[in-house]
Amino acid sequence: MTSPSGRPTGDVLTETSAVAARLLGRTRYHLPEIVLALALAWTLVALVALGGAFLEDAAIDGNRGTTAATVLDGSDYWRTLVSFVDDEGRLQTPAAGISYPVGLTPGENIYVEYDTADPTHVRVAGRTAVDGILPVAGLIAGGWVLLGPLYVWLRRRRARTGTV
């Protein structure tokens, strides 16, 4: 901060407070753009995740093996663990779990499809990334339902008052 004569006051607390107030004012002014950036990032992350699922499916479809598997204890909402014997007779338990695990319970026997070149890429037989389009679309829509009106409201408020 400077004194009326234009020289620094030397008071670190006052100067830091003034800098923080200017920064907060700029951040408040740009809050609509920050909300819009969050909505766009949310959308991008969801689309990248869906794209990754399609790439993993392509890898599995390129070298597909099908076998029976058992759903293991230790599975949770984000990861379902399975064990199966691959085409070379090795027991596989992919640490990342399987793709599209909705509705599986520990102890259940299921069929899985896996990439014979990399058995850590495994999915429930008959399920593909196409099954994920609707949930991802819902996730994207939910983000926009929340952040879209907030963005519009913040823009209108800034236009009306000059600040947010």
PDB file of N, CA, C and O in Angstrom, residues 36-114:
ATOM      1  N   LEU A  36     -18.032 -21.454 -15.346  1.00  0.00           N
ATOM      2  CA  LEU A  36     -18.112 -22.006 -16.699  1.00  0.00           C
ATOM      3  C   LEU A  36     -16.931 -22.951 -16.962  1.00  0.00           C
ATOM      4  O   LEU A  36     -17.108 -24.034 -17.537  1.00  0.00           O
ATOM      5  N   ALA A  37     -15.738 -22.577 -16.512  1.00  0.00           N
ATOM      6  CA  ALA A  37     -14.562 -23.441 -16.694  1.00  0.00           C
ATOM      7  C   ALA A  37     -14.731 -24.757 -15.942  1.00  0.00           C
ATOM      8  O   ALA A  37     -14.355 -25.822 -16.447  1.00  0.00           O
ATOM      9  N   LEU A  38     -15.319 -24.707 -14.754  1.00  0.00           N
ATOM     10  CA  LEU A  38     -15.578 -25.941 -14.001  1.00  0.00           C
ATOM     11  C   LEU A  38     -16.565 -26.839 -14.743  1.00  0.00           C
ATOM     12  O   LEU A  38     -16.374 -28.053 -14.807  1.00  0.00           O
ATOM     13  N   ALA A  39     -17.607 -26.245 -15.307  1.00  0.00           N
ATOM     14  CA  ALA A  39     -18.592 -27.037 -16.055  1.00  0.00           C
ATOM     15  C   ALA A  39     -17.946 -27.661 -17.287  1.00  0.00           C
ATOM     16  O   ALA A  39     -18.189 -28.831 -17.607  1.00  0.00           O
ATOM     17  N   LEU A  40     -17.120 -26.900 -17.977  1.00  0.00           N
ATOM     18  CA  LEU A  40     -16.437 -27.439 -19.152  1.00  0.00           C
ATOM     19  C   LEU A  40     -15.441 -28.534 -18.767  1.00  0.00           C
ATOM     20  O   LEU A  40     -15.331 -29.549 -19.455  1.00  0.00           O
ATOM     21  N   ALA A  41     -14.727 -28.337 -17.658  1.00  0.00           N
ATOM     22  CA  ALA A  41     -13.776 -29.359 -17.194  1.00  0.00           C
ATOM     23  C   ALA A  41     -14.524 -30.626 -16.799  1.00  0.00           C
ATOM     24  O   ALA A  41     -14.082 -31.741 -17.115  1.00  0.00           O
ATOM     25  N   TRP A  42     -15.652 -30.484 -16.129  1.00  0.00           N
ATOM     26  CA  TRP A  42     -16.505 -31.619 -15.743  1.00  0.00           C
ATOM     27  C   TRP A  42     -16.893 -32.408 -16.989  1.00  0.00           C
ATOM     28  O   TRP A  42     -16.812 -33.632 -17.020  1.00  0.00           O
ATOM     29  N   THR A  43     -17.324 -31.691 -18.020  1.00  0.00           N
ATOM     30  CA  THR A  43     -17.733 -32.324 -19.275  1.00  0.00           C
ATOM     31  C   THR A  43     -16.555 -33.039 -19.926  1.00  0.00           C
ATOM     32  O   THR A  43     -16.677 -34.184 -20.372  1.00  0.00           O
ATOM     33  N   LEU A  44     -15.422 -32.367 -19.978  1.00  0.00           N
ATOM     34  CA  LEU A  44     -14.236 -32.946 -20.611  1.00  0.00           C
ATOM     35  C   LEU A  44     -13.779 -34.209 -19.896  1.00  0.00           C
ATOM     36  O   LEU A  44     -13.483 -35.221 -20.541  1.00  0.00           O
ATOM     37  N   VAL A  45     -13.754 -34.186 -18.579  1.00  0.00           N
ATOM     38  CA  VAL A  45     -13.327 -35.361 -17.815  1.00  0.00           C
ATOM     39  C   VAL A  45     -14.265 -36.535 -18.071  1.00  0.00           C
ATOM     40  O   VAL A  45     -13.826 -37.678 -18.272  1.00  0.00           O
ATOM     41  N   ALA A  46     -15.570 -36.267 -18.099  1.00  0.00           N
ATOM     42  CA  ALA A  46     -16.537 -37.338 -18.351  1.00  0.00           C
ATOM     43  C   ALA A  46     -16.359 -37.913 -19.751  1.00  0.00           C
ATOM     44  O   ALA A  46     -16.392 -39.131 -19.948  1.00  0.00           O
ATOM     45  N   LEU A  47     -16.136 -37.045 -20.738  1.00  0.00           N
ATOM     46  CA  LEU A  47     -15.950 -37.520 -22.117  1.00  0.00           C
ATOM     47  C   LEU A  47     -14.641 -38.288 -22.275  1.00  0.00           C
ATOM     48  O   LEU A  47     -14.586 -39.284 -22.996  1.00  0.00           O
ATOM     49  N   VAL A  48     -13.598 -37.853 -21.586  1.00  0.00           N
ATOM     50  CA  VAL A  48     -12.322 -38.570 -21.640  1.00  0.00           C
ATOM     51  C   VAL A  48     -12.471 -39.949 -20.998  1.00  0.00           C
ATOM     52  O   VAL A  48     -11.946 -40.944 -21.511  1.00  0.00           O
ATOM     53  N   ALA A  49     -13.199 -40.030 -19.888  1.00  0.00           N
ATOM     54  CA  ALA A  49     -13.431 -41.328 -19.249  1.00  0.00           C
ATOM     55  C   ALA A  49     -14.192 -42.261 -20.182  1.00  0.00           C
ATOM     56  O   ALA A  49     -13.859 -43.443 -20.311  1.00  0.00           O
ATOM     57  N   LEU A  50     -15.194 -41.733 -20.860  1.00  0.00           N
ATOM     58  CA  LEU A  50     -15.955 -42.546 -21.805  1.00  0.00           C
ATOM     59  C   LEU A  50     -15.073 -42.958 -22.983  1.00  0.00           C
ATOM     60  O   LEU A  50     -15.113 -44.114 -23.424  1.00  0.00           O
ATOM     61  N   GLY A  51     -14.240 -42.046 -23.453  1.00  0.00           N
ATOM     62  CA  GLY A  51     -13.299 -42.384 -24.529  1.00  0.00           C
ATOM     63  C   GLY A  51     -12.330 -43.472 -24.101  1.00  0.00           C
ATOM     64  O   GLY A  51     -12.019 -44.387 -24.874  1.00  0.00           O
ATOM     65  N   GLY A  52     -11.862 -43.418 -22.851  1.00  0.00           N
ATOM     66  CA  GLY A  52     -10.983 -44.458 -22.325  1.00  0.00           C
ATOM     67  C   GLY A  52     -11.667 -45.808 -22.291  1.00  0.00           C
ATOM     68  O   GLY A  52     -11.056 -46.843 -22.579  1.00  0.00           O
ATOM     69  N   ALA A  53     -12.954 -45.807 -21.954  1.00  0.00           N
ATOM     70  CA  ALA A  53     -13.704 -47.066 -21.937  1.00  0.00           C
ATOM     71  C   ALA A  53     -13.801 -47.648 -23.347  1.00  0.00           C
ATOM     72  O   ALA A  53     -13.655 -48.859 -23.539  1.00  0.00           O
ATOM     73  N   PHE A  54     -14.019 -46.796 -24.339  1.00  0.00           N
ATOM     74  CA  PHE A  54     -14.076 -47.286 -25.713  1.00  0.00           C
ATOM     75  C   PHE A  54     -12.716 -47.813 -26.177  1.00  0.00           C
ATOM     76  O   PHE A  54     -12.642 -48.823 -26.878  1.00  0.00           O
ATOM     77  N   LEU A  55     -11.624 -47.148 -25.762  1.00  0.00           N
ATOM     78  CA  LEU A  55     -10.285 -47.640 -26.120  1.00  0.00           C
ATOM     79  C   LEU A  55     -10.001 -48.983 -25.463  1.00  0.00           C
ATOM     80  O   LEU A  55      -9.414 -49.883 -26.091  1.00  0.00           O
ATOM     81  N   GLU A  56     -10.393 -49.134 -24.204  1.00  0.00           N
ATOM     82  CA  GLU A  56     -10.180 -50.413 -23.525  1.00  0.00           C
ATOM     83  C   GLU A  56     -11.002 -51.513 -24.189  1.00  0.00           C
ATOM     84  O   GLU A  56     -10.534 -52.636 -24.370  1.00  0.00           O
ATOM     85  N   ASP A  57     -12.226 -51.183 -24.585  1.00  0.00           N
ATOM     86  CA  ASP A  57     -13.052 -52.158 -25.303  1.00  0.00           C
ATOM     87  C   ASP A  57     -12.401 -52.560 -26.620  1.00  0.00           C
ATOM     88  O   ASP A  57     -12.439 -53.732 -27.008  1.00  0.00           O
ATOM     89  N   ALA A  58     -11.811 -51.600 -27.307  1.00  0.00           N
ATOM     90  CA  ALA A  58     -11.148 -51.914 -28.577  1.00  0.00           C
ATOM     91  C   ALA A  58      -9.976 -52.862 -28.347  1.00  0.00           C
ATOM     92  O   ALA A  58      -9.745 -53.793 -29.133  1.00  0.00           O
ATOM     93  N   ALA A  59      -9.236 -52.661 -27.261  1.00  0.00           N
ATOM     94  CA  ALA A  59      -8.115 -53.559 -26.940  1.00  0.00           C
ATOM     95  C   ALA A  59      -8.628 -54.962 -26.644  1.00  0.00           C
ATOM     96  O   ALA A  59      -8.052 -55.959 -27.097  1.00  0.00           O
ATOM     97  N   ILE A  60      -9.711 -55.047 -25.891  1.00  0.00           N
ATOM     98  CA  ILE A  60     -10.279 -56.360 -25.570  1.00  0.00           C
ATOM     99  C   ILE A  60     -10.806 -57.025 -26.835  1.00  0.00           C
ATOM    100  O   ILE A  60     -10.574 -58.216 -27.076  1.00  0.00           O
ATOM    101  N   ASP A  61     -11.515 -56.267 -27.672  1.00  0.00           N
ATOM    102  CA  ASP A  61     -12.071 -56.833 -28.904  1.00  0.00           C
ATOM    103  C   ASP A  61     -10.987 -57.281 -29.876  1.00  0.00           C
ATOM    104  O   ASP A  61     -11.198 -58.200 -30.664  1.00  0.00           O
ATOM    105  N   GLY A  62      -9.815 -56.648 -29.812  1.00  0.00           N
ATOM    106  CA  GLY A  62      -8.717 -57.015 -30.708  1.00  0.00           C
ATOM    107  C   GLY A  62      -8.104 -58.371 -30.399  1.00  0.00           C
ATOM    108  O   GLY A  62      -7.621 -59.062 -31.290  1.00  0.00           O
ATOM    109  N   ASN A  63      -8.076 -58.765 -29.132  1.00  0.00           N
ATOM    110  CA  ASN A  63      -7.487 -60.041 -28.690  1.00  0.00           C
ATOM    111  C   ASN A  63      -8.394 -60.662 -27.636  1.00  0.00           C
ATOM    112  O   ASN A  63      -7.975 -60.896 -26.508  1.00  0.00           O
ATOM    113  N   ARG A  64      -9.612 -60.940 -27.975  1.00  0.00           N
ATOM    114  CA  ARG A  64     -10.601 -61.347 -26.984  1.00  0.00           C
ATOM    115  C   ARG A  64     -10.452 -62.799 -26.545  1.00  0.00           C
ATOM    116  O   ARG A  64     -10.315 -63.704 -27.347  1.00  0.00           O
ATOM    117  N   GLY A  65     -10.498 -62.941 -25.233  1.00  0.00           N
ATOM    118  CA  GLY A  65     -10.608 -64.258 -24.618  1.00  0.00           C
ATOM    119  C   GLY A  65     -11.827 -64.216 -23.720  1.00  0.00           C
ATOM    120  O   GLY A  65     -12.135 -63.182 -23.125  1.00  0.00           O
ATOM    121  N   THR A  66     -12.535 -65.320 -23.613  1.00  0.00           N
ATOM    122  CA  THR A  66     -13.724 -65.381 -22.760  1.00  0.00           C
ATOM    123  C   THR A  66     -13.569 -66.551 -21.802  1.00  0.00           C
ATOM    124  O   THR A  66     -13.122 -67.634 -22.195  1.00  0.00           O
ATOM    125  N   THR A  67     -13.915 -66.311 -20.548  1.00  0.00           N
ATOM    126  CA  THR A  67     -13.792 -67.355 -19.543  1.00  0.00           C
ATOM    127  C   THR A  67     -14.733 -67.066 -18.375  1.00  0.00           C
ATOM    128  O   THR A  67     -15.284 -65.969 -18.278  1.00  0.00           O
ATOM    129  N   ALA A  68     -14.872 -68.038 -17.495  1.00  0.00           N
ATOM    130  CA  ALA A  68     -15.661 -67.859 -16.271  1.00  0.00           C
ATOM    131  C   ALA A  68     -14.786 -67.184 -15.222  1.00  0.00           C
ATOM    132  O   ALA A  68     -13.569 -67.379 -15.177  1.00  0.00           O
ATOM    133  N   ALA A  69     -15.405 -66.378 -14.382  1.00  0.00           N
ATOM    134  CA  ALA A  69     -14.690 -65.673 -13.319  1.00  0.00           C
ATOM    135  C   ALA A  69     -15.551 -65.662 -12.067  1.00  0.00           C
ATOM    136  O   ALA A  69     -16.764 -65.850 -12.133  1.00  0.00           O
ATOM    137  N   THR A  70     -14.909 -65.431 -10.945  1.00  0.00           N
ATOM    138  CA  THR A  70     -15.602 -65.336  -9.666  1.00  0.00           C
ATOM    139  C   THR A  70     -15.409 -63.931  -9.114  1.00  0.00           C
ATOM    140  O   THR A  70     -14.281 -63.422  -9.085  1.00  0.00           O
ATOM    141  N   VAL A  71     -16.498 -63.306  -8.694  1.00  0.00           N
ATOM    142  CA  VAL A  71     -16.427 -61.987  -8.065  1.00  0.00           C
ATOM    143  C   VAL A  71     -15.895 -62.176  -6.650  1.00  0.00           C
ATOM    144  O   VAL A  71     -16.394 -63.015  -5.890  1.00  0.00           O
ATOM    145  N   LEU A  72     -14.874 -61.411  -6.289  1.00  0.00           N
ATOM    146  CA  LEU A  72     -14.190 -61.573  -5.004  1.00  0.00           C
ATOM    147  C   LEU A  72     -14.688 -60.594  -3.950  1.00  0.00           C
ATOM    148  O   LEU A  72     -15.215 -59.527  -4.268  1.00  0.00           O
ATOM    149  N   ASP A  73     -14.476 -60.984  -2.677  1.00  0.00           N
ATOM    150  CA  ASP A  73     -14.700 -60.043  -1.575  1.00  0.00           C
ATOM    151  C   ASP A  73     -13.696 -58.906  -1.723  1.00  0.00           C
ATOM    152  O   ASP A  73     -12.641 -59.061  -2.320  1.00  0.00           O
ATOM    153  N   GLY A  74     -14.010 -57.773  -1.132  1.00  0.00           N
ATOM    154  CA  GLY A  74     -13.126 -56.614  -1.238  1.00  0.00           C
ATOM    155  C   GLY A  74     -13.555 -55.690  -2.360  1.00  0.00           C
ATOM    156  O   GLY A  74     -12.937 -54.663  -2.597  1.00  0.00           O
ATOM    157  N   SER A  75     -14.621 -56.049  -3.046  1.00  0.00           N
ATOM    158  CA  SER A  75     -15.143 -55.197  -4.103  1.00  0.00           C
ATOM    159  C   SER A  75     -15.922 -54.050  -3.472  1.00  0.00           C
ATOM    160  O   SER A  75     -16.481 -54.175  -2.383  1.00  0.00           O
ATOM    161  N   ASP A  76     -15.935 -52.921  -4.154  1.00  0.00           N
ATOM    162  CA  ASP A  76     -16.710 -51.781  -3.677  1.00  0.00           C
ATOM    163  C   ASP A  76     -17.383 -51.110  -4.868  1.00  0.00           C
ATOM    164  O   ASP A  76     -17.369 -51.640  -5.974  1.00  0.00           O
ATOM    165  N   TYR A  77     -17.947 -49.936  -4.643  1.00  0.00           N
ATOM    166  CA  TYR A  77     -18.687 -49.249  -5.699  1.00  0.00           C
ATOM    167  C   TYR A  77     -17.804 -48.929  -6.906  1.00  0.00           C
ATOM    168  O   TYR A  77     -18.235 -49.009  -8.040  1.00  0.00           O
ATOM    169  N   TRP A  78     -16.551 -48.567  -6.657  1.00  0.00           N
ATOM    170  CA  TRP A  78     -15.667 -48.106  -7.731  1.00  0.00           C
ATOM    171  C   TRP A  78     -14.899 -49.238  -8.404  1.00  0.00           C
ATOM    172  O   TRP A  78     -14.364 -49.061  -9.484  1.00  0.00           O
ATOM    173  N   ARG A  79     -14.802 -50.370  -7.726  1.00  0.00           N
ATOM    174  CA  ARG A  79     -13.957 -51.434  -8.256  1.00  0.00           C
ATOM    175  C   ARG A  79     -14.528 -52.778  -7.841  1.00  0.00           C
ATOM    176  O   ARG A  79     -14.793 -53.014  -6.668  1.00  0.00           O
ATOM    177  N   THR A  80     -14.715 -53.638  -8.819  1.00  0.00           N
ATOM    178  CA  THR A  80     -15.160 -54.999  -8.537  1.00  0.00           C
ATOM    179  C   THR A  80     -14.024 -55.945  -8.896  1.00  0.00           C
ATOM    180  O   THR A  80     -13.562 -55.967 -10.042  1.00  0.00           O
ATOM    181  N   LEU A  81     -13.555 -56.690  -7.923  1.00  0.00           N
ATOM    182  CA  LEU A  81     -12.447 -57.613  -8.119  1.00  0.00           C
ATOM    183  C   LEU A  81     -12.961 -58.973  -8.572  1.00  0.00           C
ATOM    184  O   LEU A  81     -13.970 -59.459  -8.060  1.00  0.00           O
ATOM    185  N   VAL A  82     -12.267 -59.566  -9.510  1.00  0.00           N
ATOM    186  CA  VAL A  82     -12.603 -60.909  -9.990  1.00  0.00           C
ATOM    187  C   VAL A  82     -11.321 -61.715 -10.122  1.00  0.00           C
ATOM    188  O   VAL A  82     -10.225 -61.162 -10.217  1.00  0.00           O
ATOM    189  N   SER A  83     -11.474 -63.026 -10.147  1.00  0.00           N
ATOM    190  CA  SER A  83     -10.343 -63.889 -10.473  1.00  0.00           C
ATOM    191  C   SER A  83     -10.816 -64.853 -11.549  1.00  0.00           C
ATOM    192  O   SER A  83     -11.972 -65.286 -11.543  1.00  0.00           O
ATOM    193  N   PHE A  84      -9.898 -65.130 -12.476  1.00  0.00           N
ATOM    194  CA  PHE A  84     -10.215 -66.051 -13.563  1.00  0.00           C
ATOM    195  C   PHE A  84      -8.923 -66.675 -14.062  1.00  0.00           C
ATOM    196  O   PHE A  84      -7.825 -66.184 -13.778  1.00  0.00           O
ATOM    197  N   VAL A  85      -9.062 -67.754 -14.777  1.00  0.00           N
ATOM    198  CA  VAL A  85      -7.912 -68.423 -15.368  1.00  0.00           C
ATOM    199  C   VAL A  85      -7.872 -68.027 -16.841  1.00  0.00           C
ATOM    200  O   VAL A  85      -8.857 -68.201 -17.561  1.00  0.00           O
ATOM    201  N   ASP A  86      -6.725 -67.486 -17.284  1.00  0.00           N
ATOM    202  CA  ASP A  86      -6.627 -67.040 -18.678  1.00  0.00           C
ATOM    203  C   ASP A  86      -6.351 -68.224 -19.612  1.00  0.00           C
ATOM    204  O   ASP A  86      -6.262 -69.376 -19.163  1.00  0.00           O
ATOM    205  N   ASP A  87      -6.192 -67.933 -20.896  1.00  0.00           N
ATOM    206  CA  ASP A  87      -6.033 -68.999 -21.899  1.00  0.00           C
ATOM    207  C   ASP A  87      -4.715 -69.756 -21.761  1.00  0.00           C
ATOM    208  O   ASP A  87      -4.556 -70.833 -22.334  1.00  0.00           O
ATOM    209  N   GLU A  88      -3.773 -69.232 -20.977  1.00  0.00           N
ATOM    210  CA  GLU A  88      -2.504 -69.927 -20.742  1.00  0.00           C
ATOM    211  C   GLU A  88      -2.499 -70.662 -19.405  1.00  0.00           C
ATOM    212  O   GLU A  88      -1.468 -71.169 -18.975  1.00  0.00           O
ATOM    213  N   GLY A  89      -3.646 -70.689 -18.726  1.00  0.00           N
ATOM    214  CA  GLY A  89      -3.758 -71.425 -17.475  1.00  0.00           C
ATOM    215  C   GLY A  89      -3.288 -70.666 -16.245  1.00  0.00           C
ATOM    216  O   GLY A  89      -3.184 -71.243 -15.172  1.00  0.00           O
ATOM    217  N   ARG A  90      -3.013 -69.367 -16.367  1.00  0.00           N
ATOM    218  CA  ARG A  90      -2.564 -68.566 -15.229  1.00  0.00           C
ATOM    219  C   ARG A  90      -3.766 -67.933 -14.536  1.00  0.00           C
ATOM    220  O   ARG A  90      -4.692 -67.460 -15.189  1.00  0.00           O
ATOM    221  N   LEU A  91      -3.730 -67.914 -13.214  1.00  0.00           N
ATOM    222  CA  LEU A  91      -4.781 -67.254 -12.438  1.00  0.00           C
ATOM    223  C   LEU A  91      -4.571 -65.749 -12.530  1.00  0.00           C
ATOM    224  O   LEU A  91      -3.481 -65.240 -12.240  1.00  0.00           O
ATOM    225  N   GLN A  92      -5.592 -65.029 -12.927  1.00  0.00           N
ATOM    226  CA  GLN A  92      -5.530 -63.575 -13.058  1.00  0.00           C
ATOM    227  C   GLN A  92      -6.487 -62.931 -12.057  1.00  0.00           C
ATOM    228  O   GLN A  92      -7.628 -63.367 -11.903  1.00  0.00           O
ATOM    229  N   THR A  93      -6.006 -61.914 -11.382  1.00  0.00           N
ATOM    230  CA  THR A  93      -6.825 -61.083 -10.501  1.00  0.00           C
ATOM    231  C   THR A  93      -6.417 -59.642 -10.751  1.00  0.00           C
ATOM    232  O   THR A  93      -5.549 -59.104 -10.056  1.00  0.00           O
ATOM    233  N   PRO A  94      -6.997 -59.006 -11.770  1.00  0.00           N
ATOM    234  CA  PRO A  94      -6.605 -57.636 -12.097  1.00  0.00           C
ATOM    235  C   PRO A  94      -6.834 -56.681 -10.929  1.00  0.00           C
ATOM    236  O   PRO A  94      -7.939 -56.625 -10.374  1.00  0.00           O
ATOM    237  N   ALA A  95      -5.792 -55.961 -10.542  1.00  0.00           N
ATOM    238  CA  ALA A  95      -5.864 -55.055  -9.391  1.00  0.00           C
ATOM    239  C   ALA A  95      -6.871 -53.933  -9.609  1.00  0.00           C
ATOM    240  O   ALA A  95      -7.488 -53.459  -8.659  1.00  0.00           O
ATOM    241  N   ALA A  96      -7.044 -53.499 -10.849  1.00  0.00           N
ATOM    242  CA  ALA A  96      -7.977 -52.413 -11.126  1.00  0.00           C
ATOM    243  C   ALA A  96      -9.415 -52.894 -11.167  1.00  0.00           C
ATOM    244  O   ALA A  96     -10.338 -52.090 -11.239  1.00  0.00           O
ATOM    245  N   GLY A  97      -9.622 -54.184 -11.135  1.00  0.00           N
ATOM    246  CA  GLY A  97     -10.969 -54.722 -11.205  1.00  0.00           C
ATOM    247  C   GLY A  97     -11.454 -54.822 -12.634  1.00  0.00           C
ATOM    248  O   GLY A  97     -10.665 -54.805 -13.574  1.00  0.00           O
ATOM    249  N   ILE A  98     -12.775 -54.914 -12.783  1.00  0.00           N
ATOM    250  CA  ILE A  98     -13.344 -55.088 -14.116  1.00  0.00           C
ATOM    251  C   ILE A  98     -14.158 -53.875 -14.525  1.00  0.00           C
ATOM    252  O   ILE A  98     -14.620 -53.101 -13.689  1.00  0.00           O
ATOM    253  N   SER A  99     -14.344 -53.737 -15.825  1.00  0.00           N
ATOM    254  CA  SER A  99     -15.155 -52.661 -16.365  1.00  0.00           C
ATOM    255  C   SER A  99     -16.627 -53.053 -16.348  1.00  0.00           C
ATOM    256  O   SER A  99     -16.958 -54.216 -16.538  1.00  0.00           O
ATOM    257  N   TYR A 100     -17.488 -52.054 -16.111  1.00  0.00           N
ATOM    258  CA  TYR A 100     -18.946 -52.218 -16.145  1.00  0.00           C
ATOM    259  C   TYR A 100     -19.429 -53.257 -15.128  1.00  0.00           C
ATOM    260  O   TYR A 100     -20.113 -54.204 -15.484  1.00  0.00           O
ATOM    261  N   PRO A 101     -19.074 -53.078 -13.844  1.00  0.00           N
ATOM    262  CA  PRO A 101     -19.374 -54.095 -12.834  1.00  0.00           C
ATOM    263  C   PRO A 101     -20.745 -53.984 -12.181  1.00  0.00           C
ATOM    264  O   PRO A 101     -21.004 -54.674 -11.206  1.00  0.00           O
ATOM    265  N   VAL A 102     -21.632 -53.173 -12.682  1.00  0.00           N
ATOM    266  CA  VAL A 102     -22.907 -52.906 -12.009  1.00  0.00           C
ATOM    267  C   VAL A 102     -23.661 -54.190 -11.676  1.00  0.00           C
ATOM    268  O   VAL A 102     -23.820 -55.067 -12.520  1.00  0.00           O
ATOM    269  N   GLY A 103     -24.091 -54.292 -10.422  1.00  0.00           N
ATOM    270  CA  GLY A 103     -24.962 -55.382 -10.009  1.00  0.00           C
ATOM    271  C   GLY A 103     -24.280 -56.684  -9.654  1.00  0.00           C
ATOM    272  O   GLY A 103     -24.957 -57.700  -9.492  1.00  0.00           O
ATOM    273  N   LEU A 104     -22.971 -56.700  -9.488  1.00  0.00           N
ATOM    274  CA  LEU A 104     -22.277 -57.939  -9.140  1.00  0.00           C
ATOM    275  C   LEU A 104     -22.086 -58.035  -7.636  1.00  0.00           C
ATOM    276  O   LEU A 104     -21.866 -57.036  -6.959  1.00  0.00           O
ATOM    277  N   THR A 105     -22.139 -59.256  -7.115  1.00  0.00           N
ATOM    278  CA  THR A 105     -21.951 -59.470  -5.687  1.00  0.00           C
ATOM    279  C   THR A 105     -20.843 -60.491  -5.460  1.00  0.00           C
ATOM    280  O   THR A 105     -20.643 -61.396  -6.279  1.00  0.00           O
ATOM    281  N   PRO A 106     -20.103 -60.354  -4.354  1.00  0.00           N
ATOM    282  CA  PRO A 106     -19.031 -61.299  -4.058  1.00  0.00           C
ATOM    283  C   PRO A 106     -19.543 -62.740  -4.027  1.00  0.00           C
ATOM    284  O   PRO A 106     -20.625 -63.023  -3.532  1.00  0.00           O
ATOM    285  N   GLY A 107     -18.743 -63.629  -4.619  1.00  0.00           N
ATOM    286  CA  GLY A 107     -19.090 -65.039  -4.685  1.00  0.00           C
ATOM    287  C   GLY A 107     -19.829 -65.422  -5.958  1.00  0.00           C
ATOM    288  O   GLY A 107     -19.939 -66.600  -6.290  1.00  0.00           O
ATOM    289  N   GLU A 108     -20.311 -64.435  -6.680  1.00  0.00           N
ATOM    290  CA  GLU A 108     -21.061 -64.699  -7.912  1.00  0.00           C
ATOM    291  C   GLU A 108     -20.111 -65.176  -9.008  1.00  0.00           C
ATOM    292  O   GLU A 108     -18.982 -64.704  -9.121  1.00  0.00           O
ATOM    293  N   ASN A 109     -20.561 -66.132  -9.791  1.00  0.00           N
ATOM    294  CA  ASN A 109     -19.795 -66.593 -10.950  1.00  0.00           C
ATOM    295  C   ASN A 109     -20.359 -65.925 -12.198  1.00  0.00           C
ATOM    296  O   ASN A 109     -21.576 -65.921 -12.405  1.00  0.00           O
ATOM    297  N   ILE A 110     -19.457 -65.349 -12.993  1.00  0.00           N
ATOM    298  CA  ILE A 110     -19.854 -64.617 -14.196  1.00  0.00           C
ATOM    299  C   ILE A 110     -18.920 -64.997 -15.339  1.00  0.00           C
ATOM    300  O   ILE A 110     -17.887 -65.634 -15.124  1.00  0.00           O
ATOM    301  N   TYR A 111     -19.272 -64.601 -16.540  1.00  0.00           N
ATOM    302  CA  TYR A 111     -18.357 -64.726 -17.668  1.00  0.00           C
ATOM    303  C   TYR A 111     -17.743 -63.363 -17.930  1.00  0.00           C
ATOM    304  O   TYR A 111     -18.416 -62.332 -17.824  1.00  0.00           O
ATOM    305  N   VAL A 112     -16.450 -63.385 -18.238  1.00  0.00           N
ATOM    306  CA  VAL A 112     -15.740 -62.150 -18.555  1.00  0.00           C
ATOM    307  C   VAL A 112     -15.056 -62.282 -19.907  1.00  0.00           C
ATOM    308  O   VAL A 112     -14.765 -63.392 -20.363  1.00  0.00           O
ATOM    309  N   GLU A 113     -14.825 -61.146 -20.515  1.00  0.00           N
ATOM    310  CA  GLU A 113     -14.016 -61.054 -21.728  1.00  0.00           C
ATOM    311  C   GLU A 113     -12.772 -60.273 -21.352  1.00  0.00           C
ATOM    312  O   GLU A 113     -12.855 -59.296 -20.606  1.00  0.00           O
ATOM    313  N   TYR A 114     -11.623 -60.701 -21.846  1.00  0.00           N
ATOM    314  CA  TYR A 114     -10.380 -60.032 -21.488  1.00  0.00           C
ATOM    315  C   TYR A 114      -9.473 -59.964 -22.702  1.00  0.00           C
ATOM    316  O   TYR A 114      -9.655 -60.661 -23.691  1.00  0.00           O
TER     317      TYR A 114
END
